[in-house]
């Protein structure tokens, strides 16, 4: 029974990932302005990009800082900027992006 549940969960995750892949162009079009603003705020900074990718609502700013090595003061400023531009959901203590972005978002060219 446990193996069956694990297989089912694995299949569900695979289906979810495929749906996300298929939906990405529509999501990108819907969020075009917000994504452009996110790119502007992050710029070419690798540490900023890594920090933003970890903003899923499960980590505190301190955890994100430790994982990326990004300066705590700069991270706090970035979170405030993202919040001011309506790019964050919640209070900012555990930052969560208000839009979805693919893992390679900052590697690909701006659209």
Coordinates of N, CA and C in Angstrom, one line a residue:
X1 N 0.8 -1.2 0.0 CA 0.0 0.0 0.0 C 0.9 1.3 0.0
X2 N 2.0 1.2 0.8 CA 2.8 2.4 0.9 C 3.5 2.6 -0.5
X3 N 4.0 1.6 -1.2 CA 4.6 1.7 -2.5 C 3.6 2.3 -3.5
X4 N 2.4 1.8 -3.4 CA 1.3 2.3 -4.3 C 1.1 3.8 -4.1
X5 N 1.0 4.2 -2.8 CA 0.8 5.6 -2.6 C 2.0 6.5 -3.0
X6 N 3.2 5.9 -2.9 CA 4.4 6.6 -3.3 C 4.4 6.8 -4.9
X7 N 4.0 5.7 -5.5 CA 4.0 5.7 -7.0 C 2.9 6.7 -7.5
X8 N 1.8 6.7 -6.8 CA 0.7 7.7 -7.1 C 1.1 9.1 -6.9
X9 N 1.8 9.4 -5.8 CA 2.3 10.7 -5.5 C 3.3 11.1 -6.6
X10 N 4.2 10.2 -6.9 CA 5.2 10.5 -8.0 C 4.6 10.8 -9.3
X11 N 3.5 10.1 -9.7 CA 2.8 10.3 -10.9 C 2.1 11.7 -10.9
X12 N 1.5 12.0 -9.8 CA 0.9 13.3 -9.6 C 1.9 14.5 -9.8
X13 N 3.0 14.3 -9.2 CA 4.1 15.3 -9.3 C 4.5 15.5 -10.8
X14 N 4.6 14.4 -11.4 CA 5.1 14.4 -12.8 C 4.0 15.1 -13.7
X15 N 2.7 14.8 -13.4 CA 1.6 15.5 -14.2 C 1.6 17.0 -13.9
X16 N 1.8 17.3 -12.6 CA 1.9 18.8 -12.3 C 3.0 19.5 -13.0
X17 N 4.2 18.9 -13.1 CA 5.3 19.5 -13.8 C 5.0 19.6 -15.2
X18 N 4.4 18.6 -15.8 CA 4.0 18.7 -17.3 C 3.0 19.8 -17.5
X19 N 2.0 20.0 -16.6 CA 1.0 21.0 -16.8 C 1.7 22.4 -16.7
X20 N 2.6 22.5 -15.7 CA 3.3 23.8 -15.5 C 4.1 24.1 -16.8
X21 N 4.7 23.1 -17.4 CA 5.5 23.4 -18.6 C 4.6 23.8 -19.7
X22 N 3.4 23.2 -19.9 CA 2.5 23.6 -20.9 C 1.9 24.9 -20.7
X23 N 1.7 25.3 -19.5 CA 1.0 26.6 -19.1 C 2.0 27.7 -19.1
X24 N 3.3 27.5 -19.1 CA 4.2 28.6 -18.9 C 4.1 29.7 -19.9
X25 N 3.8 29.5 -21.2 CA 3.6 30.6 -22.1 C 2.4 31.5 -21.8
X26 N 1.4 30.9 -21.4 CA 0.2 31.7 -20.9 C 0.4 32.5 -19.7
X27 N 1.1 31.8 -18.7 CA 1.5 32.5 -17.5 C 2.4 33.7 -17.8
X28 N 3.4 33.5 -18.6 CA 4.3 34.5 -19.0 C 3.6 35.7 -19.6
X29 N 2.7 35.5 -20.4 CA 1.9 36.6 -21.0 C 1.1 37.3 -20.0
X30 N 0.4 36.6 -19.1 CA -0.4 37.2 -18.1 C 0.4 38.1 -17.1
X31 N 1.6 37.6 -16.8 CA 2.5 38.3 -15.8 C 3.6 39.1 -16.4
X32 N 3.4 39.5 -17.7 CA 4.5 40.1 -18.4 C 5.1 41.4 -17.7
X33 N 4.2 42.3 -17.3 CA 4.6 43.5 -16.6 C 5.3 43.3 -15.3
X34 N 4.7 42.3 -14.5 CA 5.3 42.0 -13.2 C 6.7 41.3 -13.4
X35 N 6.8 40.5 -14.4 CA 8.1 39.8 -14.7 C 9.1 40.8 -15.1
X36 N 8.7 41.8 -15.9 CA 9.7 42.8 -16.4 C 10.2 43.6 -15.2
X37 N 9.3 43.9 -14.3 CA 9.7 44.7 -13.1 C 10.6 43.8 -12.2
X38 N 10.3 42.5 -12.1 CA 11.2 41.7 -11.3 C 12.6 41.6 -11.9
X39 N 12.7 41.5 -13.2 CA 14.0 41.5 -13.9 C 14.7 42.8 -13.6
X40 N 14.0 44.0 -13.7 CA 14.6 45.3 -13.4 C 15.2 45.4 -12.0
X41 N 14.4 44.9 -11.0 CA 14.9 44.9 -9.7 C 16.1 44.0 -9.4
X42 N 16.0 42.8 -10.0 CA 17.1 41.9 -9.7 C 18.4 42.2 -10.6
X43 N 18.1 42.7 -11.8 CA 19.3 43.0 -12.7 C 20.1 41.8 -13.0
X44 N 21.4 42.0 -13.1 CA 22.3 40.9 -13.4 C 22.9 40.2 -12.2
X45 N 22.4 40.6 -11.0 CA 23.0 40.1 -9.8 C 22.6 38.6 -9.5
X46 N 23.7 37.8 -9.5 CA 23.5 36.3 -9.2 C 22.9 36.1 -7.9
X47 N 23.5 36.7 -6.8 CA 22.9 36.5 -5.5 C 21.4 36.9 -5.3
X48 N 21.1 38.0 -6.0 CA 19.7 38.5 -5.9 C 18.8 37.4 -6.6
X49 N 19.2 37.0 -7.8 CA 18.4 36.0 -8.5 C 18.2 34.7 -7.7
X50 N 19.3 34.2 -7.1 CA 19.2 33.0 -6.2 C 18.3 33.2 -5.1
X51 N 18.4 34.4 -4.5 CA 17.5 34.7 -3.3 C 16.0 34.7 -3.7
X52 N 15.7 35.4 -4.9 CA 14.4 35.5 -5.4 C 13.8 34.1 -5.6
X53 N 14.6 33.2 -6.2 CA 14.2 31.8 -6.5 C 13.9 31.0 -5.3
X54 N 14.4 31.4 -4.1 CA 14.1 30.7 -2.9 C 12.9 31.3 -2.2
X55 N 12.4 32.4 -2.7 CA 11.2 33.0 -2.0 C 9.9 32.3 -2.4
X56 N 9.7 31.2 -1.6 CA 8.5 30.4 -1.9 C 7.6 30.4 -0.7
X57 N 7.8 31.2 0.3 CA 7.0 31.3 1.5 C 7.3 30.3 2.6
X58 N 8.3 29.5 2.4 CA 8.6 28.5 3.4 C 9.9 28.8 4.1
X59 N 10.6 29.8 3.6 CA 11.9 30.2 4.2 C 11.8 31.7 4.8
X60 N 12.5 31.9 5.9 CA 12.7 33.2 6.4 C 13.8 33.9 5.6
X61 N 13.8 35.3 5.8 CA 14.9 36.0 5.1 C 16.3 35.5 5.6
X62 N 16.4 35.1 6.9 CA 17.7 34.7 7.5 C 18.1 33.4 6.8
X63 N 17.1 32.5 6.5 CA 17.5 31.2 5.9 C 17.9 31.4 4.4
X64 N 17.2 32.3 3.8 CA 17.6 32.7 2.4 C 19.0 33.3 2.3
X65 N 19.3 34.2 3.3 CA 20.6 34.8 3.4 C 21.7 33.8 3.5
X66 N 21.4 32.8 4.5 CA 22.5 31.8 4.7 C 22.6 30.9 3.5
X67 N 21.6 30.6 2.8 CA 21.6 29.7 1.6 C 22.3 30.3 0.4
X68 N 22.2 31.7 0.3 CA 22.8 32.3 -0.9 C 24.0 33.2 -0.6
X69 N 24.2 33.5 0.7 CA 25.4 34.4 1.0 C 25.1 35.8 0.7
X70 N 23.9 36.2 0.3 CA 23.6 37.5 -0.1 C 23.5 38.4 1.2
X71 N 24.1 39.6 1.2 CA 24.1 40.5 2.3 C 22.7 40.7 2.9
X72 N 22.6 40.5 4.3 CA 21.3 40.6 4.9 C 20.6 41.9 4.7
X73 N 21.4 43.0 4.8 CA 20.8 44.3 4.5 C 20.3 44.5 3.1
X74 N 21.1 44.0 2.1 CA 20.6 44.1 0.7 C 19.4 43.2 0.5
X75 N 19.4 42.1 1.2 CA 18.2 41.2 1.0 C 17.0 41.9 1.6
X76 N 17.1 42.5 2.7 CA 16.0 43.2 3.3 C 15.5 44.3 2.4
X77 N 16.4 45.0 1.8 CA 16.0 46.1 0.9 C 15.3 45.5 -0.3
X78 N 15.8 44.4 -0.9 CA 15.2 43.8 -2.0 C 13.8 43.3 -1.7
X79 N 13.6 42.7 -0.5 CA 12.3 42.3 -0.1 C 11.3 43.5 0.0
X80 N 11.8 44.6 0.5 CA 11.0 45.8 0.6 C 10.6 46.3 -0.8
X81 N 11.6 46.3 -1.7 CA 11.3 46.7 -3.1 C 10.3 45.8 -3.8
X82 N 10.5 44.5 -3.6 CA 9.5 43.5 -4.2 C 8.1 43.7 -3.7
X83 N 8.1 44.0 -2.4 CA 6.8 44.2 -1.7 C 6.1 45.5 -2.2
X84 N 6.9 46.5 -2.4 CA 6.4 47.8 -2.8 C 5.8 47.7 -4.3
X85 N 6.4 46.8 -5.0 CA 6.0 46.6 -6.4 C 5.0 45.5 -6.6
X86 N 4.4 45.0 -5.5 CA 3.4 44.0 -5.5 C 3.9 42.7 -6.1
X87 N 5.1 42.4 -5.9 CA 5.7 41.1 -6.4 C 5.8 40.1 -5.3
X88 N 5.4 40.4 -4.0 CA 5.4 39.5 -2.9 C 4.0 39.3 -2.4
X89 N 3.7 38.1 -2.0 CA 2.5 37.8 -1.2 C 2.9 37.7 0.2
X90 N 2.0 38.1 1.1 CA 2.3 37.9 2.6 C 3.0 39.1 3.1
X91 N 3.6 38.9 4.3 CA 4.2 40.0 5.0 C 5.7 40.3 4.8
X92 N 6.4 39.4 4.1 CA 7.8 39.6 3.8 C 8.7 38.9 4.8
X93 N 8.2 38.5 5.9 CA 9.1 37.8 6.9 C 9.5 36.4 6.3
X94 N 8.5 35.8 5.6 CA 8.8 34.6 4.8 C 8.4 34.9 3.4
X95 N 9.2 35.6 2.7 CA 8.8 36.1 1.4 C 8.4 35.0 0.4
X96 N 7.3 35.3 -0.3 CA 6.8 34.4 -1.3 C 6.4 35.3 -2.5
X97 N 7.0 34.9 -3.7 CA 6.7 35.6 -4.9 C 5.2 35.5 -5.2
X98 N 4.6 36.6 -5.7 CA 3.2 36.7 -6.0 C 3.0 36.1 -7.4
X99 N 4.0 36.0 -8.2 CA 3.9 35.4 -9.5 C 4.8 34.1 -9.6
X100 N 4.5 33.3 -10.5 CA 5.3 32.1 -10.7 C 6.3 32.4 -11.8
X101 N 7.5 31.9 -11.6 CA 8.6 32.0 -12.6 C 9.3 30.6 -12.7
X102 N 9.8 30.3 -13.9 CA 10.5 29.1 -14.1 C 11.9 29.2 -13.4
X103 N 12.4 28.0 -13.1 CA 13.8 28.0 -12.5 C 14.8 28.7 -13.3
X104 N 14.7 28.7 -14.6 CA 15.7 29.4 -15.4 C 15.3 30.8 -15.8
X105 N 14.4 31.4 -15.1 CA 13.9 32.7 -15.4 C 15.0 33.8 -15.6
X106 N 16.0 33.8 -14.7 CA 17.0 34.8 -14.7 C 18.1 34.4 -15.7
X107 N 18.2 33.2 -16.2 CA 19.2 32.8 -17.2 C 18.7 33.1 -18.6
X108 N 17.4 33.1 -18.8 CA 16.9 33.4 -20.2 C 16.8 34.9 -20.4
X109 N 16.8 35.2 -21.7 CA 16.8 36.6 -22.1 C 15.4 37.2 -21.7
X110 N 15.4 38.5 -21.4 CA 14.2 39.2 -21.1 C 13.3 39.2 -22.4
X111 N 12.0 39.0 -22.1 CA 11.1 39.0 -23.2 C 10.4 40.3 -23.4

